[in-house]
XYZ file of C-alpha atoms in Angstrom:
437
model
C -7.340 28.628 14.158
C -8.981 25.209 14.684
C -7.789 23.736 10.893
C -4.060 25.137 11.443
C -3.399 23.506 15.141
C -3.810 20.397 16.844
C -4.869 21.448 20.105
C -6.426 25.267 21.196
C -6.445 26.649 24.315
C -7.098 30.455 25.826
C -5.172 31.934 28.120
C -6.790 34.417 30.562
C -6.106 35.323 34.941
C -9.876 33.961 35.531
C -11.468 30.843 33.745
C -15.096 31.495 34.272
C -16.185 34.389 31.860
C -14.507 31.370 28.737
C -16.113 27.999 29.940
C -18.609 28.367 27.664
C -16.349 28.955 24.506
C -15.464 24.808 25.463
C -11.487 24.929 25.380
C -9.609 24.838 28.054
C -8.034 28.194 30.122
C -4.513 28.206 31.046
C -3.619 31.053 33.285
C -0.473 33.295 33.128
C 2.393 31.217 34.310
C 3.748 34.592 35.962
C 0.768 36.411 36.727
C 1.093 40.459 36.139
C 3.460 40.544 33.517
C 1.386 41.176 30.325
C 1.371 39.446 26.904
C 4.770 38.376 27.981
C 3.373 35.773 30.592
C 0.538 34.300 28.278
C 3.231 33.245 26.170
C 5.025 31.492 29.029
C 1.886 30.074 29.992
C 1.643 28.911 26.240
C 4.423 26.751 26.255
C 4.449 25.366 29.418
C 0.836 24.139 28.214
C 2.142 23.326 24.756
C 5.007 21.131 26.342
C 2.724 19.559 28.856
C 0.586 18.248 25.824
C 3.957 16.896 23.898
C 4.300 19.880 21.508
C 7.368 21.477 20.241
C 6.130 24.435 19.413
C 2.984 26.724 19.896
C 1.646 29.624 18.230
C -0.100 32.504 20.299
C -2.625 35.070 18.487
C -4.493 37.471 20.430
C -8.070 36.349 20.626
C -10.030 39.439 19.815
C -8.058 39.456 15.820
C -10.742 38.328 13.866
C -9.662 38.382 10.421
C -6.237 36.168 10.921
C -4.804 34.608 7.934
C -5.595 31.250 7.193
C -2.322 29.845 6.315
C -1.036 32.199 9.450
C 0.768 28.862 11.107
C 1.962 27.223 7.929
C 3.649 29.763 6.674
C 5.378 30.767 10.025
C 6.316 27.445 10.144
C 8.286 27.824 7.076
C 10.558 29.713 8.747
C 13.625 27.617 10.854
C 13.919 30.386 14.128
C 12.455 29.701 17.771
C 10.834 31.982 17.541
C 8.853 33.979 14.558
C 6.836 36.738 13.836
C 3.911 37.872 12.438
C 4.404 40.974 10.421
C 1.644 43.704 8.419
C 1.977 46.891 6.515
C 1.028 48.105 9.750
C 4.327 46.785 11.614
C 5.293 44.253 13.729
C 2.664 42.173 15.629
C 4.626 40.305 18.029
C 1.923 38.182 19.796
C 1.185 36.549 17.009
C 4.024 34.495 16.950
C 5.327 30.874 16.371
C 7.365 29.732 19.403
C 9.855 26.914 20.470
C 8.678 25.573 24.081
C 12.603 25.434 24.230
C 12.500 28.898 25.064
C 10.690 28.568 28.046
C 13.945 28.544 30.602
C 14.712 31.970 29.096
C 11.463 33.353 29.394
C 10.910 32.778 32.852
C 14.401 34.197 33.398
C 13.871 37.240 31.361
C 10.652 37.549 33.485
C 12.052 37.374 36.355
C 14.423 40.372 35.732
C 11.332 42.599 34.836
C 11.478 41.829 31.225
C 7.782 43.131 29.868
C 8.614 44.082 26.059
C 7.435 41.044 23.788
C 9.201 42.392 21.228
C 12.747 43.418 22.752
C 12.847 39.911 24.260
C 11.799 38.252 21.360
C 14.743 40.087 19.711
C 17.230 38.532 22.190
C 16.677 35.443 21.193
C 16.961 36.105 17.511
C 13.070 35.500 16.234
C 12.543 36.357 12.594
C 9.135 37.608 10.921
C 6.881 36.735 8.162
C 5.080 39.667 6.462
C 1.622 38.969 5.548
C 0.143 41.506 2.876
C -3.424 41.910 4.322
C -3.529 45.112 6.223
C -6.831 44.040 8.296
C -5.115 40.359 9.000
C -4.496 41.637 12.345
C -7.071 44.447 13.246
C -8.032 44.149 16.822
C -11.558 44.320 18.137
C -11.536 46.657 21.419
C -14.165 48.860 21.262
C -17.626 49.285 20.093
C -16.210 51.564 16.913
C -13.810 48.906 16.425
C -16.628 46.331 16.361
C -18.273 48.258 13.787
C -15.695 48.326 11.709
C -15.244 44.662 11.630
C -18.269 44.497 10.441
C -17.435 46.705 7.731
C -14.505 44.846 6.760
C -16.052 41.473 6.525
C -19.049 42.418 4.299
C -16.515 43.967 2.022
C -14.616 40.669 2.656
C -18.049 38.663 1.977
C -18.128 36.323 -0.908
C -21.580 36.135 -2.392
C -22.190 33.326 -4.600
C -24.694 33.782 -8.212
C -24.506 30.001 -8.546
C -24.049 26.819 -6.111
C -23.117 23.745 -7.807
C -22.382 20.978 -5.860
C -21.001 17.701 -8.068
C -21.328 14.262 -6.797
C -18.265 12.471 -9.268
C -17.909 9.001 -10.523
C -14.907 6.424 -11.525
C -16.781 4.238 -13.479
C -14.568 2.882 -16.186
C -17.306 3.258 -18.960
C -20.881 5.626 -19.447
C -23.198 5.329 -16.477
C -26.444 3.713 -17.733
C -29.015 5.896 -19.982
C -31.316 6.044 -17.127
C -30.427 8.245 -13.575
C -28.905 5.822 -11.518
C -26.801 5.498 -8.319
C -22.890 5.975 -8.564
C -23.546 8.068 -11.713
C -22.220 11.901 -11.321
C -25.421 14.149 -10.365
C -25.149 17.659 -10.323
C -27.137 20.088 -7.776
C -27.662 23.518 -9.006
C -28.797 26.275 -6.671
C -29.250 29.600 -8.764
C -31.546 32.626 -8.518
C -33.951 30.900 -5.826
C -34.396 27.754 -7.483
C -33.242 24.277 -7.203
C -32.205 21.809 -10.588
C -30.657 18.356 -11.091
C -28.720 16.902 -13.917
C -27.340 13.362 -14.806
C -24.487 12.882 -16.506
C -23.027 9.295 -18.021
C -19.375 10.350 -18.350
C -16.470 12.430 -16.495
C -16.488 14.120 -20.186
C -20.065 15.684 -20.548
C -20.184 16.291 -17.153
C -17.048 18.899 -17.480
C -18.414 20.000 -20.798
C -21.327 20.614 -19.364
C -19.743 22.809 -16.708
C -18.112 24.707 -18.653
C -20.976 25.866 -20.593
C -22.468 26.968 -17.611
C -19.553 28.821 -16.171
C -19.136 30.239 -19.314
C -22.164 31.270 -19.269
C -21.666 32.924 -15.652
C -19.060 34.755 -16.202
C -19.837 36.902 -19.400
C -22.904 37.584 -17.189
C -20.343 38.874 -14.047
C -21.805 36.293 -11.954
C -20.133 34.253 -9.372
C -19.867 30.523 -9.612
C -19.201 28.259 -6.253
C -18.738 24.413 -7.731
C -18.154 21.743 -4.439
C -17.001 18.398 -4.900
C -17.360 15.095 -3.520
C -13.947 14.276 -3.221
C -10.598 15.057 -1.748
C -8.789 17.935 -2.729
C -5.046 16.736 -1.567
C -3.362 14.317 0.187
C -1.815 13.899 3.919
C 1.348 16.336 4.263
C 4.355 14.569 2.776
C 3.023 12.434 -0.144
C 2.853 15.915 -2.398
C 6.561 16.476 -1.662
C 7.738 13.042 -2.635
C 6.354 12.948 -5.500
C 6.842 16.420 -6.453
C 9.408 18.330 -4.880
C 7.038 20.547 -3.118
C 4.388 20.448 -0.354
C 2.218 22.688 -2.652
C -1.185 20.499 -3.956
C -1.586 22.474 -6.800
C 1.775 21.350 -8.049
C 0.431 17.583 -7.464
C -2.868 18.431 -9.480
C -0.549 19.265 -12.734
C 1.685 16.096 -12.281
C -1.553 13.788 -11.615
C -2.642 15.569 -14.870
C 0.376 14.645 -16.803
C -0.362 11.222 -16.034
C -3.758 10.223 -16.023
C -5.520 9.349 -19.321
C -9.323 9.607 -19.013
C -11.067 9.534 -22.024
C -14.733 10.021 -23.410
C -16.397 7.203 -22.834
C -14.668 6.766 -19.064
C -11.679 4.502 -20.145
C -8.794 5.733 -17.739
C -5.633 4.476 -16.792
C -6.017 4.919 -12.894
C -5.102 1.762 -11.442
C -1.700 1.967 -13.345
C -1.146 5.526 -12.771
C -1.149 4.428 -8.459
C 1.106 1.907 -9.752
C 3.518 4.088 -10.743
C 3.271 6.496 -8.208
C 3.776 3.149 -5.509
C 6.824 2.604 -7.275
C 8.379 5.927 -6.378
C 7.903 4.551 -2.405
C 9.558 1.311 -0.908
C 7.491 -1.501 0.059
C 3.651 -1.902 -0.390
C 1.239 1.101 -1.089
C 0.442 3.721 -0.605
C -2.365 2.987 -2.700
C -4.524 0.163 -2.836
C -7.184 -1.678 -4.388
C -8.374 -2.433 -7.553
C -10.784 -5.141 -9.184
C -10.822 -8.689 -8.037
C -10.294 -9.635 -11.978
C -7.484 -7.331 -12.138
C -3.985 -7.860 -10.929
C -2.488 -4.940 -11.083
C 1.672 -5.134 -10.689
C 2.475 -2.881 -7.801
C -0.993 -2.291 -6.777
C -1.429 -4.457 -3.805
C -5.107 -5.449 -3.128
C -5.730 -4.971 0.423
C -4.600 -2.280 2.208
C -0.584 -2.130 3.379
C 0.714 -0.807 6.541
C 1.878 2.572 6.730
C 4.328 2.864 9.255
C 7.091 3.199 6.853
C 6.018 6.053 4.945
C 7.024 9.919 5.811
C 3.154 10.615 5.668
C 0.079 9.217 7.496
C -2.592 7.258 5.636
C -5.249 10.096 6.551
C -5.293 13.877 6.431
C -6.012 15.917 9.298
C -9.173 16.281 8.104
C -10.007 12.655 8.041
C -8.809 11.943 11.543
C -11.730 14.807 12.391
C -14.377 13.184 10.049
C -13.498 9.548 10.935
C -16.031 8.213 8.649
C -14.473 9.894 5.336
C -11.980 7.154 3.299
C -8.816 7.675 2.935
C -7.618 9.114 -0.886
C -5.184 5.695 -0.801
C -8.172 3.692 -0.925
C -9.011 3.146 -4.883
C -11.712 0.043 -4.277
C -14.470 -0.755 -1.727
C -17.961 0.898 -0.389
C -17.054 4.417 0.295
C -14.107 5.029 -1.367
C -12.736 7.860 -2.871
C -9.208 7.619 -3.798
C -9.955 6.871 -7.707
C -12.457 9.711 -7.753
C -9.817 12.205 -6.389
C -6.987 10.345 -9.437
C -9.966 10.999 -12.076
C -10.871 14.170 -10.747
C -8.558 16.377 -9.649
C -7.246 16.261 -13.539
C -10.077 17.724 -14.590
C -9.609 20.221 -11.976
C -7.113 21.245 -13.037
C -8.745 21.690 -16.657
C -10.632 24.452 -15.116
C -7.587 26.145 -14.001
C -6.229 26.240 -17.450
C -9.308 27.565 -18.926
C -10.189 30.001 -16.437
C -6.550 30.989 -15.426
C -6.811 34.147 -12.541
C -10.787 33.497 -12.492
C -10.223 30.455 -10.675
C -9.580 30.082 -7.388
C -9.598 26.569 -4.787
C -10.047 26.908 -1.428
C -8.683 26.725 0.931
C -5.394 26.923 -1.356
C -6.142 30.245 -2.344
C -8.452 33.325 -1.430
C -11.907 32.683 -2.594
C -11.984 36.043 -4.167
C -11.975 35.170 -7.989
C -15.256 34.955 -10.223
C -15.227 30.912 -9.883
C -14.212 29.287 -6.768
C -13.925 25.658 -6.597
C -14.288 23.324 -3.084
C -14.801 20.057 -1.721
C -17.072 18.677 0.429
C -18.227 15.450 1.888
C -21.719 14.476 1.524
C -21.658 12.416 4.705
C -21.261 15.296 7.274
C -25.263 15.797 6.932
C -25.861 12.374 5.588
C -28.859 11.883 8.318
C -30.698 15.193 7.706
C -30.532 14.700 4.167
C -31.717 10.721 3.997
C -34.957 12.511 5.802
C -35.891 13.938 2.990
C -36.008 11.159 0.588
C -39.071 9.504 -0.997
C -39.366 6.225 -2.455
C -37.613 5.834 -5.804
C -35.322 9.114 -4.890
C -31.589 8.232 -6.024
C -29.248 9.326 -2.745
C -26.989 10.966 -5.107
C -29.270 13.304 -7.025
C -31.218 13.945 -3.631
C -27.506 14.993 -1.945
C -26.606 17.135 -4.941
C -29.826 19.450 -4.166
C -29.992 19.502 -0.531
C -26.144 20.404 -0.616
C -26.832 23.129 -2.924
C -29.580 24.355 -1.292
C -28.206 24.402 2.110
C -25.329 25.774 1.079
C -27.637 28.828 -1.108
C -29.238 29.384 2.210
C -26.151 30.557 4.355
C -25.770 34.030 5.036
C -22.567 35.054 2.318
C -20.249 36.155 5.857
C -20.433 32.280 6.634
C -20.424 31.036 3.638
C -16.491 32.831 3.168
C -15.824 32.033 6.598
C -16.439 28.433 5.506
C -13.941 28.951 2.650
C -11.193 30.556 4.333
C -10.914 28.011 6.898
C -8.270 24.571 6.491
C -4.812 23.799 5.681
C -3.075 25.214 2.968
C -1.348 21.749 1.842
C -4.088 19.122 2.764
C -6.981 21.139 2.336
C -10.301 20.296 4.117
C -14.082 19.171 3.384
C -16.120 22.553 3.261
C -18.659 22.916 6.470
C -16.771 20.763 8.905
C -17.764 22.127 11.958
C -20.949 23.901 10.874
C -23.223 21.249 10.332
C -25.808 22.142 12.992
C -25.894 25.434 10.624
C -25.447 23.243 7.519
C -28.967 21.193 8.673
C -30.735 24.320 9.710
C -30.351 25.864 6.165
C -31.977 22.500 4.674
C -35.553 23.212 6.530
């Protein structure tokens, strides 16, 4: 639940037996009157911290959606419902903290029924087609069978590939080199590196091999270095809907990216600038080259609908914002040259392909991103002198990555937000380091 809220808490009559799960443990508002008074509890909490709303789940449901709040967000109620082929699961809910007044109320006359009061003041539901979404863990038998459900669940992996991408606006040099694209290949116990000088072979190349793959029936995980979306808003504005997939196909439509790296990126966030008032959002581009509504340093961005960051970035402070096309770090004109040729690989694979975490990571190819830099220290360790960072990421990434167990490994792609996405193994990089020994 971490990558679909802002703030977690548990609720529960007696803090001690949770200090150790490190969030904090708001008791029942009303104590002794069930489910009903965690959700009291919930709000008051949730409007303490400035919230509007607040969505309870019952902590022992192991197997909740991961697009659970966004898509009971969608829905314009106080309060609404989480719904299975099972029935009704009314404490997994989205609530207004408006509601509180009446809760307390209803309470107070005896009230006990989440579901009858939730009625009364007119919630709505959301069904969610995954039968298991909301199995609960009570018992030892029920233990075992949720760990029968998530090896069935488990997404093993053939082939790790994880791509370090370049915008260079011509071939990299001949000879391996630095802010080149390297590719790091994990595949039946063994570890490979390949160069490549342009955007072109590299995809050629890569679909060769998952070509390859899946005439054999194996499974093909391909991670890349940069982001997958933008912040919540920016999709919309530009395309009439918050869903990123929708922005891959227009960025498609407009960027031009030939074979020898020519590309018309800078021009491209041009035009996209000029669908926005003022300065930005994106910026930067060479000191030679003016670029007309490009600005050159970086505008402010309190007049746009969207923040300059996703969520994501706020948690991994050192990752660069996609607006950012210029300067050490960047990684805005990797994600404009890029994400077309994602979205290559969806046209030639079709139902094959899948990207988390914008869809389940159940097809024969899944594709990901990830950020180098969450392990950056652990991985620098294991240099030697004349070792190129890049190539040297590329392997330990796909290694490390080869190494976890295949429950984390689709725990790691089911988790982040449906419309910004999220850099695969935040939050696991203790486990992330341990798999590179």
């Amino acid at each position: 639940m971490a990558a679909q809220c802002s703030a977690l808490a548990v609720n529960a009559p007696l803090a001690d037996p949770f200090r150790a799960v490190g969030l904090p443990v708001i008791p029942d508002a009303v104590p002794g009157q069930g489910p009903l008074g965690g959700i009291l509890a919930a709000m008051d909490w949730a409007a303490a911290c400035g919230a509007g709303r607040v969505v309870t789940v019952a902590v022992d449901t192991p197997f909740l959606p991961p697009d659970l709040v966004a898509r009971l967000a969608r829905i314009d109620a106080p309060a609404v419902l989480a719904e299975a082929a099972d029935g009704l699961h009314p404490v997994a809910g989205l609530w207004s903290v408006g509601l509180r007044d009446d809760l307390r109320a209803a309470l107070a006359q005896s009230m006990r029924k989440v579901r009858l009061w939730a009625d009364s003041v007119g919630a709505q539901s959301v069904l969610f087609e995954d039968a298991e979404a909301f199995f609960n863990v009570n018992t030892p038998e029920d233990l075992a069978k949720a760990d029968m459900i998530l090896q069935a669940r488990t997404a093993a992996f053939d082939t790790i590939l994880v791509v370090d991408w370049s915008a260079r606006a011509a071939p990299s040099p001949a000879k391996p080199s630095k802010d080149a694209i390297h590719i790091g290949m994990a595949r039946n116990g063994r570890l490979a590196g390949s160069y490549h000088r342009t955007r072109a072979h590299a995809l050629l190349w890569l679909t060769g091999l998952m070509d390859a793959e899946l005439r054999a029936g194996r499974r093909v995980l391909v991670v890349f270095d940069f982001p997958f979306a933008y912040p919540m808003g920016f999709g919309r504005a530009v395309t009439g809907s918050d869903d990123p997939l929708a922005l891959w196909a227009e960025l498609a439509r407009r960027i031009e990216d030939d074979d020898r790296n020519a590309n018309n990126r800078f021009n491209v966030a041009a035009a996209l600038n000029s669908l926005f008032e003022g300065d930005g959002p994106f910026w930067g581009h060479p000191q030679s080259r003016a670029v007309a509504g490009l600005p050159f340093r970086k505008p402010a961005y309190a007049g746009f609908a969207f923040d300059e960051r996703r969520r994501i970035e706020h948690r991994v402070p050192r990752a660069k914002s996609c607006f950012q096309l210029m300067g050490a770090g960047s990684v805005g004109s990797q994600a404009l040259l890029g994400i077309p040729r994602l979205q290559a690989l969806r046209d030639r694979y079709g139902d094959d392909l899948a990207v988390a975490p914008f869809q389940e990571a159940d097809r024969p190819i899944v594709l990901a991103e990830l950020y180098p830099g969450l392990i950056d220290g652990a991985i620098k360790s294991q240099m030697r002198d004349g070792d190129i960072l890049d190539a040297v990421q590329v392997r330990s990434l796909a290694r490390a990555l080869s190494r976890l167990s295949p429950a984390r490994l689709n725990v790691m792609l089911a988790e982040g937000d449906p419309v910004e996405g999220w850099i695969l193994g935040h939050g696991h990089e203790a486990e992330l380091i341990r798999a590179l020994a």
